[in-house]
Amino acid sequence: YDIAELKRLDVAHHLPAQQDYKLIEDIGGSRIITHADGCYIHDGDGNRILDGMAGLWCVNVGYGREELVEVAAEQMRELPFYNTFFKTVTPPTVMLATKIASLTGGKLQHVFFNASGSEANDTVFRMVRHYWKLKGEPKRNVFISRWNAYHGSTVAGVSLGGMKGMHAQGDLPVPGVEHVRQPYWFGEGFGSDPVQFGQDCAAAIEERILAVGPENVAAFIGEPAQGAGGVIIPPPGYWQAVQAICHKYGILLVADEVITGFGRTGEWFGHQTLGFTPDIVSMAKGLSSGYLPISANAVSSEIVEVLKTGGDFVHGFTYSGHPVCAAVALRNIEIMEREDLPGRVRDDVGPYLAEALKRLNGHPLVGETRSIGLLGAVEIVAQPGTNTRWGGAEGNAGPVVRDRCIENGLMVRGIRDTIVMCPPLIIERSQIDDMIAIIAKSLDEALPILRA
Ligand code: PLP
């Protein structure tokens, strides 16, 4: 490739996702990622970068899986596309639905397909409201979500999400979405008993239900552990309390497992790790390890029985159940089963990451490290032993440390004052050591920058 020319064309013609277009212009174009293998990405300037983000929280089986390439090519030759609109379906679509139902288990026996995580949550939005209408409770149309949640970039995704900056762009949320506090102990409960804090955050949901009127509330939606919000892992007991509240008022519980699905937390799904039972699960990303775009909703039999009473549910996408994406997702799950990647995360690399992160404790910039499975975070503070932030001319500290990490050969994300990581599930212990060493070095380098 002519990398300089690609960068020029990038500025001239390409609008990237969730970016400051002017900033991309100022830096002379985005970094061009040319190829990848295992846990490493390579850029056009010849840098090899350890991918601490598994792409965008998705490449769970790592890069370079030839069998995924082959299965995609085979399916394209056999049948590159067919839809599910005409009382038609393709073999990989049915087989993938069956596989997902076996992994979610219990009452989650039905699967609807979309192409992205955002679309999966749009499906939730319409399906849940439609369900309550069919049940004869049309007033139940309010969703309760958390501030700082991320549920996607579509209108329903942004509305369900709790990112104020996103709400401001596009005049969202749409009516009928209520946001309550997130169970972010380090940021918002620091100094208090974490378990009690979690209970208080759950109680805030009940308070809002009562304020809105339980007869008006359709569903609560949450990420088992918030990802894009800064890897916020709720205190023990939070989800059990949330589930009990939903049951008490007959409200549906929706788990957005777009990040926490497919082995990330050490079980197939985050709700299994955290011990609760949703009525609907949204999943994407790790479903195909990002090799092709596909997402799904696992839906309870009880909901589907009600939907069956309503005739056509006029909802679906051209790419719902896309056969090539489904074939790749099936093989991706087969790889995860064959290599027992969820078990590897639960018993080996997950606990290893948690221990390795502790090496950063004691650094003057580190306020807390935390992880669940292979989802980790480092909180950057201005004063050790506190949760005070840097602020000032540099703004949030996360991006400062992130930029040092990338320069030092590790891709991580800086979210406000938090460094987050989500490496491929195939990562080796020695690569986790490398990750932590690079973060430590980058923190050292960030200190004078932040103090300046
Ligand atoms: N939900 C969660 C929890 C996510 O993390 C994301 C993406 O990061 C989405 C939904 C949106 O998924 P997509 O970007 O595939 O639309």
Coordinates of C-alpha atoms and ligand atoms in Angstrom, one line a residue:
Y1 CA 0.0 0.0 0.0
D2 CA 1.0 3.6 -0.5
I3 CA 0.3 4.6 3.1
A4 CA 0.8 8.3 2.7
E5 CA -1.7 8.4 -0.1
L6 CA -4.2 6.3 1.9
K7 CA -3.9 8.7 4.8
R8 CA -4.5 11.6 2.4
L9 CA -7.6 9.9 1.0
D10 CA -8.8 9.0 4.4
V11 CA -8.9 12.7 5.3
A12 CA -10.4 13.7 2.0
H13 CA -13.2 11.1 1.8
H14 CA -13.7 8.9 4.8
L15 CA -15.7 9.8 7.9
P16 CA -14.6 7.5 10.7
A17 CA -16.8 6.2 13.6
Q18 CA -17.2 8.2 16.7
Q19 CA -14.4 10.6 15.9
D20 CA -13.6 14.3 15.8
Y21 CA -13.3 14.7 12.0
K22 CA -11.2 17.9 12.4
L23 CA -8.8 16.1 14.7
I24 CA -8.3 13.3 12.1
E25 CA -7.5 16.0 9.6
D26 CA -5.1 17.7 12.0
I27 CA -3.1 14.5 12.6
G28 CA -3.0 13.8 8.8
G29 CA -5.3 10.8 8.7
S30 CA -6.0 7.8 10.8
R31 CA -3.5 5.0 11.5
I32 CA -3.8 2.5 8.7
I33 CA -4.1 -1.0 10.1
T34 CA -3.0 -3.4 7.3
H35 CA -3.0 -6.9 8.8
A36 CA -3.2 -8.9 12.0
D37 CA -2.3 -12.2 13.5
G38 CA -3.1 -13.8 16.8
C39 CA -3.2 -11.0 19.3
Y40 CA -1.3 -8.5 17.2
I41 CA -2.3 -5.8 14.7
H42 CA 0.1 -4.2 12.3
D43 CA 0.0 -0.7 10.9
G44 CA 1.3 0.9 7.7
D45 CA 4.3 2.4 9.4
G46 CA 5.6 -1.0 10.3
N47 CA 4.5 -1.1 14.0
R48 CA 3.3 -4.3 15.5
I49 CA 0.8 -3.5 18.3
L50 CA -0.5 -5.9 20.9
D51 CA -4.3 -5.7 20.6
G52 CA -5.5 -5.1 24.1
M53 CA -8.9 -4.3 22.8
A54 CA -9.6 -7.4 20.6
G55 CA -10.4 -5.0 17.8
L56 CA -13.4 -3.3 19.3
W57 CA -14.2 -5.7 22.1
C58 CA -14.9 -8.4 19.6
V59 CA -12.1 -10.5 18.1
N60 CA -12.4 -13.2 20.8
V61 CA -10.8 -16.0 18.9
G62 CA -7.9 -13.8 17.7
Y63 CA -6.8 -12.9 14.2
G64 CA -5.8 -15.2 11.4
R65 CA -8.3 -18.0 11.8
E66 CA -8.1 -19.7 8.4
E67 CA -11.1 -21.9 9.1
L68 CA -13.3 -18.9 9.4
V69 CA -12.1 -17.7 6.0
E70 CA -12.7 -21.1 4.5
V71 CA -16.2 -21.5 5.9
A72 CA -17.1 -18.0 4.7
A73 CA -15.8 -18.8 1.2
E74 CA -17.6 -22.2 1.1
Q75 CA -20.9 -20.6 2.2
M76 CA -20.5 -17.8 -0.4
R77 CA -20.1 -20.4 -3.1
E78 CA -23.1 -22.4 -1.9
L79 CA -25.4 -19.6 -1.1
P80 CA -24.1 -16.0 -0.6
F81 CA -27.4 -14.6 0.5
Y82 CA -31.0 -15.4 1.2
N83 CA -33.5 -13.7 3.5
T84 CA -35.9 -14.7 6.2
F85 CA -38.8 -12.6 5.0
F86 CA -40.6 -15.0 2.6
K87 CA -41.2 -18.0 5.0
T88 CA -37.6 -18.9 4.0
V89 CA -34.5 -19.6 6.0
T90 CA -31.0 -21.0 5.3
P91 CA -29.4 -24.0 7.0
P92 CA -26.6 -22.0 8.9
T93 CA -29.2 -19.6 10.2
V94 CA -31.3 -22.4 11.8
M95 CA -28.2 -24.1 13.1
L96 CA -26.9 -21.0 14.7
A97 CA -30.2 -20.2 16.3
T98 CA -30.2 -23.7 17.8
K99 CA -26.6 -23.3 19.0
I100 CA -27.3 -20.0 20.7
A101 CA -30.4 -21.4 22.4
S102 CA -28.3 -24.2 23.8
L103 CA -25.7 -21.7 25.1
T104 CA -28.2 -19.3 26.7
G105 CA -30.2 -22.3 27.9
G106 CA -33.2 -22.2 30.3
K107 CA -36.1 -20.1 29.1
L108 CA -34.1 -18.3 26.3
Q109 CA -35.0 -20.7 23.5
H110 CA -35.7 -18.4 20.6
V111 CA -33.3 -16.3 18.5
F112 CA -33.8 -13.3 16.3
F113 CA -30.9 -12.1 14.1
N114 CA -29.7 -8.6 13.2
A115 CA -26.4 -7.3 11.8
S116 CA -25.1 -5.1 14.7
G117 CA -25.4 -4.7 18.4
S118 CA -27.2 -1.4 17.9
E119 CA -29.8 -3.2 15.8
A120 CA -30.2 -5.9 18.4
N121 CA -31.2 -3.2 20.9
D122 CA -33.5 -1.6 18.4
T123 CA -35.2 -5.0 18.2
V124 CA -35.4 -5.0 21.9
F125 CA -37.1 -1.6 21.9
R126 CA -39.8 -2.6 19.4
M127 CA -40.3 -6.2 20.6
V128 CA -40.7 -5.3 24.2
R129 CA -43.3 -2.6 23.5
H130 CA -45.1 -4.9 21.0
Y131 CA -45.1 -7.7 23.6
W132 CA -46.8 -5.5 26.3
K133 CA -49.4 -4.3 23.8
L134 CA -50.3 -7.8 22.9
K135 CA -50.4 -8.7 26.6
G136 CA -53.1 -6.1 27.1
E137 CA -50.9 -3.7 29.0
P138 CA -50.2 -1.0 26.4
K139 CA -49.2 1.6 29.0
R140 CA -46.1 -0.4 29.8
N141 CA -43.8 1.4 27.4
V142 CA -41.1 2.9 29.6
F143 CA -37.5 1.5 29.6
I144 CA -35.3 2.0 32.5
S145 CA -31.5 2.1 31.8
R146 CA -28.4 3.5 33.5
W147 CA -26.5 6.7 33.0
N148 CA -23.3 6.0 31.1
A149 CA -24.6 2.8 29.6
Y150 CA -23.7 2.1 26.0
H151 CA -26.4 0.4 23.9
G152 CA -25.4 1.5 20.4
S153 CA -25.5 4.4 18.0
T154 CA -28.9 4.1 16.4
V155 CA -31.8 6.2 17.6
A156 CA -33.0 3.5 20.0
G157 CA -29.5 2.5 21.0
V158 CA -28.5 6.1 21.9
S159 CA -31.8 6.6 23.7
L160 CA -31.5 3.4 25.7
G161 CA -27.8 4.3 26.3
G162 CA -26.9 6.8 29.0
M163 CA -24.2 8.9 27.3
K164 CA -25.2 12.5 27.7
G165 CA -22.9 13.7 25.0
M166 CA -24.6 11.3 22.5
H167 CA -28.1 12.4 23.7
A168 CA -27.1 16.0 22.9
Q169 CA -26.3 15.0 19.2
G170 CA -29.7 14.2 17.6
D171 CA -32.0 15.5 20.4
L172 CA -32.3 12.2 22.2
P173 CA -33.5 10.1 24.0
V174 CA -36.9 9.5 22.5
P175 CA -39.7 9.7 25.0
G176 CA -40.1 6.7 27.3
V177 CA -36.6 6.1 28.5
E178 CA -35.6 6.8 32.1
H179 CA -32.0 6.8 33.3
V180 CA -30.8 5.9 36.8
R181 CA -27.5 5.8 38.5
Q182 CA -24.8 3.3 37.5
P183 CA -23.2 0.9 40.0
Y184 CA -19.8 2.6 39.6
W185 CA -18.3 2.3 43.0
F186 CA -14.9 3.9 42.3
G187 CA -16.4 6.9 40.6
E188 CA -19.6 7.4 42.6
G189 CA -19.4 5.4 45.7
F190 CA -15.8 5.7 46.7
G191 CA -15.3 5.3 50.5
S192 CA -18.6 3.6 51.0
D193 CA -19.2 -0.1 51.5
P194 CA -19.3 -1.5 48.0
V195 CA -22.0 -4.1 48.6
Q196 CA -24.2 -1.5 50.2
F197 CA -23.5 0.9 47.3
G198 CA -24.6 -1.8 44.9
Q199 CA -27.8 -2.3 46.9
D200 CA -28.4 1.5 46.8
C201 CA -27.9 1.6 43.1
A202 CA -30.5 -1.2 42.7
A203 CA -32.8 0.6 45.1
A204 CA -32.6 3.7 42.7
I205 CA -34.2 1.5 40.0
E206 CA -37.1 0.6 42.3
E207 CA -37.5 4.3 43.3
R208 CA -37.7 5.3 39.6
I209 CA -40.2 2.5 38.9
L210 CA -42.4 3.8 41.7
A211 CA -42.0 7.4 40.4
V212 CA -43.0 6.4 36.8
G213 CA -45.7 4.0 38.0
P214 CA -45.0 0.3 37.8
E215 CA -47.9 -0.1 35.4
N216 CA -46.0 2.1 32.9
V217 CA -42.6 0.3 33.0
A218 CA -41.8 -2.2 30.2
A219 CA -38.3 -3.3 30.9
F220 CA -34.9 -2.6 32.6
I221 CA -31.9 -2.9 30.3
G222 CA -28.3 -3.2 31.4
E223 CA -24.9 -4.5 30.4
P224 CA -23.9 -7.1 33.0
A225 CA -20.6 -5.2 33.2
Q226 CA -20.6 -1.8 31.5
G227 CA -18.0 -1.8 28.7
A228 CA -17.8 1.5 26.9
G229 CA -18.8 3.3 30.1
G230 CA -15.4 2.3 31.5
V231 CA -15.5 -1.4 32.4
I232 CA -17.8 -0.8 35.3
I233 CA -18.3 -4.1 37.2
P234 CA -21.2 -4.0 39.6
P235 CA -20.6 -5.0 43.3
P236 CA -21.7 -8.5 44.3
G237 CA -25.5 -8.7 44.9
Y238 CA -26.4 -5.9 42.5
W239 CA -27.8 -8.0 39.8
Q240 CA -29.7 -10.3 42.2
A241 CA -31.3 -7.2 43.7
V242 CA -32.1 -5.8 40.2
Q243 CA -33.7 -9.1 39.2
A244 CA -35.8 -9.2 42.4
I245 CA -37.1 -5.7 41.7
C246 CA -38.0 -6.6 38.1
H247 CA -39.8 -9.7 39.3
K248 CA -41.6 -7.8 42.0
Y249 CA -43.1 -5.4 39.5
G250 CA -43.5 -7.8 36.6
I251 CA -40.9 -5.9 34.5
L252 CA -38.8 -7.5 31.7
L253 CA -35.1 -7.8 32.3
V254 CA -32.9 -7.3 29.3
A255 CA -29.1 -8.1 29.4
D256 CA -27.1 -6.3 26.7
E257 CA -24.3 -8.8 26.3
V258 CA -22.8 -7.3 23.2
I259 CA -19.4 -7.2 25.0
T260 CA -19.9 -9.6 27.8
G261 CA -21.1 -12.5 25.6
F262 CA -19.1 -15.4 24.2
G263 CA -16.6 -16.2 26.9
R264 CA -15.5 -12.7 27.8
T265 CA -16.3 -13.0 31.5
G266 CA -15.4 -16.7 31.9
E267 CA -18.8 -18.2 31.0
W268 CA -20.6 -18.0 27.7
F269 CA -22.6 -15.0 28.9
G270 CA -22.0 -12.4 31.6
H271 CA -25.4 -13.0 33.2
Q272 CA -24.2 -16.6 33.8
T273 CA -21.0 -15.3 35.5
L274 CA -23.0 -12.7 37.5
G275 CA -25.8 -15.1 38.4
F276 CA -29.0 -13.7 37.0
T277 CA -31.6 -14.7 34.4
P278 CA -32.7 -12.2 31.8
D279 CA -35.8 -12.4 29.6
I280 CA -33.9 -11.1 26.5
V281 CA -30.2 -11.1 25.7
S282 CA -28.7 -8.9 23.0
M283 CA -25.4 -10.2 21.6
A284 CA -23.1 -9.3 18.8
K285 CA -19.3 -8.8 18.5
G286 CA -17.9 -12.1 20.0
L287 CA -20.7 -14.0 18.3
S288 CA -18.6 -14.0 15.1
S289 CA -15.4 -12.7 16.8
G290 CA -16.0 -9.7 14.5
Y291 CA -15.0 -11.6 11.4
L292 CA -18.4 -10.7 9.9
P293 CA -21.2 -8.4 11.2
I294 CA -24.0 -10.4 12.9
S295 CA -26.0 -9.9 16.1
A296 CA -28.8 -11.7 17.8
N297 CA -31.4 -11.5 20.5
A298 CA -32.1 -14.6 22.6
V299 CA -35.7 -14.3 23.7
S300 CA -37.7 -16.2 26.4
S301 CA -40.3 -18.7 25.4
E302 CA -42.9 -16.8 27.4
I303 CA -42.4 -13.6 25.3
V304 CA -42.5 -15.6 22.1
E305 CA -45.8 -17.3 23.1
V306 CA -47.3 -13.8 23.4
L307 CA -45.8 -12.6 20.2
K308 CA -47.4 -15.5 18.4
T309 CA -50.8 -14.1 19.3
G310 CA -50.2 -11.0 17.3
G311 CA -49.8 -12.0 13.7
D312 CA -46.9 -10.6 11.8
F313 CA -44.2 -8.8 13.9
V314 CA -43.3 -6.4 11.1
H315 CA -39.7 -6.1 12.1
G316 CA -36.6 -7.5 10.4
F317 CA -33.5 -6.6 8.4
T318 CA -32.3 -7.6 4.9
Y319 CA -29.3 -9.1 6.7
S320 CA -31.3 -10.9 9.5
G321 CA -29.8 -14.4 9.6
H322 CA -27.4 -13.7 6.8
P323 CA -26.1 -17.2 5.8
V324 CA -22.4 -16.3 5.4
C325 CA -22.3 -14.4 8.8
A326 CA -24.3 -17.3 10.4
A327 CA -21.9 -19.9 9.0
V328 CA -18.9 -18.0 10.3
A329 CA -20.5 -17.4 13.7
L330 CA -21.3 -21.1 14.0
R331 CA -17.7 -22.1 13.3
N332 CA -16.4 -19.3 15.6
I333 CA -18.5 -20.9 18.4
E334 CA -17.1 -24.3 17.5
I335 CA -13.6 -23.0 17.9
M336 CA -14.5 -21.5 21.3
E337 CA -15.9 -24.8 22.3
R338 CA -13.0 -26.9 21.0
E339 CA -10.5 -24.7 22.7
D340 CA -12.7 -24.1 25.7
L341 CA -12.1 -20.4 25.6
P342 CA -14.7 -19.6 28.3
G343 CA -13.1 -22.1 30.6
R344 CA -9.6 -20.7 29.8
V345 CA -10.8 -17.2 30.8
R346 CA -12.5 -18.5 33.9
D347 CA -9.7 -20.7 35.2
D348 CA -6.5 -19.4 33.7
V349 CA -6.0 -16.1 31.9
G350 CA -8.9 -14.2 33.7
P351 CA -7.5 -14.8 37.2
Y352 CA -4.0 -14.2 35.8
L353 CA -5.0 -10.8 34.4
A354 CA -6.6 -9.9 37.8
E355 CA -3.3 -10.7 39.6
A356 CA -1.2 -9.0 37.0
L357 CA -3.2 -5.8 37.2
K358 CA -2.3 -5.7 40.9
R359 CA 1.3 -5.0 39.9
L360 CA 0.1 -1.5 38.9
N361 CA -1.3 -0.8 42.4
G362 CA 1.1 1.6 44.2
H363 CA 1.8 3.5 41.1
P364 CA 1.2 7.2 41.9
L365 CA -1.3 7.4 39.0
V366 CA -3.3 4.3 39.9
G367 CA -6.4 4.5 42.1
E368 CA -7.9 1.1 41.4
T369 CA -7.5 -1.9 39.1
R370 CA -10.4 -4.2 38.4
S371 CA -11.4 -7.0 36.1
I372 CA -14.0 -9.6 35.3
G373 CA -12.7 -12.4 33.1
L374 CA -10.7 -10.7 30.3
L375 CA -12.3 -7.3 30.8
G376 CA -10.1 -5.0 32.8
A377 CA -9.7 -1.4 33.9
V378 CA -7.2 0.9 35.5
E379 CA -8.4 4.1 37.2
I380 CA -6.1 7.0 36.9
V381 CA -6.1 9.5 39.8
A382 CA -4.4 12.7 40.7
Q383 CA -3.6 11.6 44.3
P384 CA -3.0 8.0 45.3
G385 CA -5.5 6.6 47.8
T386 CA -8.3 8.9 46.5
N387 CA -10.5 9.1 43.4
T388 CA -9.6 12.7 42.6
R389 CA -9.0 13.3 38.9
W390 CA -6.5 15.4 37.0
G391 CA -8.7 17.6 34.9
G392 CA -6.9 20.7 33.9
A393 CA -5.6 21.6 30.5
E394 CA -5.0 18.0 29.4
G395 CA -8.6 17.2 30.3
N396 CA -9.2 13.6 31.2
A397 CA -6.1 11.5 31.9
G398 CA -7.3 8.3 30.1
P399 CA -6.5 9.4 26.6
V400 CA -3.0 10.7 27.7
V401 CA -2.1 7.3 29.1
R402 CA -3.8 5.5 26.1
D403 CA -1.6 7.5 23.6
R404 CA 1.5 6.5 25.5
C405 CA 0.4 2.8 25.5
I406 CA -0.2 2.9 21.7
E407 CA 3.2 4.5 21.1
N408 CA 4.7 1.7 23.3
G409 CA 3.0 -1.0 21.3
L410 CA -0.3 -1.7 23.1
M411 CA -3.8 -0.8 21.9
V412 CA -6.0 0.1 24.8
R413 CA -8.8 2.6 25.2
G414 CA -8.9 5.7 27.4
I415 CA -12.4 6.4 28.7
R416 CA -12.4 9.6 30.7
D417 CA -9.9 8.8 33.5
T418 CA -9.9 5.0 32.9
I419 CA -7.8 2.8 30.8
V420 CA -9.8 -0.2 29.7
M421 CA -8.7 -3.5 28.1
C422 CA -10.4 -6.4 26.5
P423 CA -7.8 -8.7 24.8
P424 CA -8.5 -11.7 22.6
L425 CA -9.4 -14.7 24.7
I426 CA -6.4 -16.6 23.3
I427 CA -4.0 -14.2 24.9
E428 CA -1.1 -15.9 26.6
R429 CA 0.1 -15.2 30.2
S430 CA 3.4 -13.8 28.8
Q431 CA 1.4 -11.4 26.6
I432 CA -0.6 -10.3 29.7
D433 CA 2.7 -9.6 31.3
D434 CA 3.7 -7.5 28.3
M435 CA 0.4 -5.6 28.5
I436 CA 0.9 -4.7 32.1
A437 CA 4.6 -3.8 31.6
I438 CA 3.6 -1.4 28.8
I439 CA 0.8 0.2 30.9
A440 CA 3.3 0.7 33.7
K441 CA 5.9 2.3 31.4
S442 CA 3.1 4.5 29.9
L443 CA 1.9 5.6 33.3
D444 CA 5.5 6.6 34.1
E445 CA 5.7 8.6 30.9
A446 CA 2.2 10.2 31.4
L447 CA 3.0 11.5 34.9
P448 CA 5.2 14.4 33.8
I449 CA 2.8 15.2 30.9
L450 CA -0.2 15.4 33.4
R451 CA 1.9 17.4 35.8
A452 CA 3.0 19.9 33.2
Ligands
PLP1 N1 -24.3 -2.6 23.2 C1 -23.1 -2.7 23.8 C2 -23.0 -3.1 25.2 C3 -21.9 -2.3 23.1 O1 -20.7 -2.3 23.7 C4 -22.0 -2.0 21.8 C5 -20.8 -1.6 21.0 O2 -19.8 -1.4 21.5 C6 -23.3 -1.9 21.2 C7 -24.4 -2.3 21.9 C8 -23.5 -1.5 19.8 O3 -23.0 -2.5 18.9 P1 -22.7 -2.1 17.4 O4 -21.5 -1.2 17.4 O5 -22.4 -3.5 16.8 O6 -23.9 -1.5 16.8

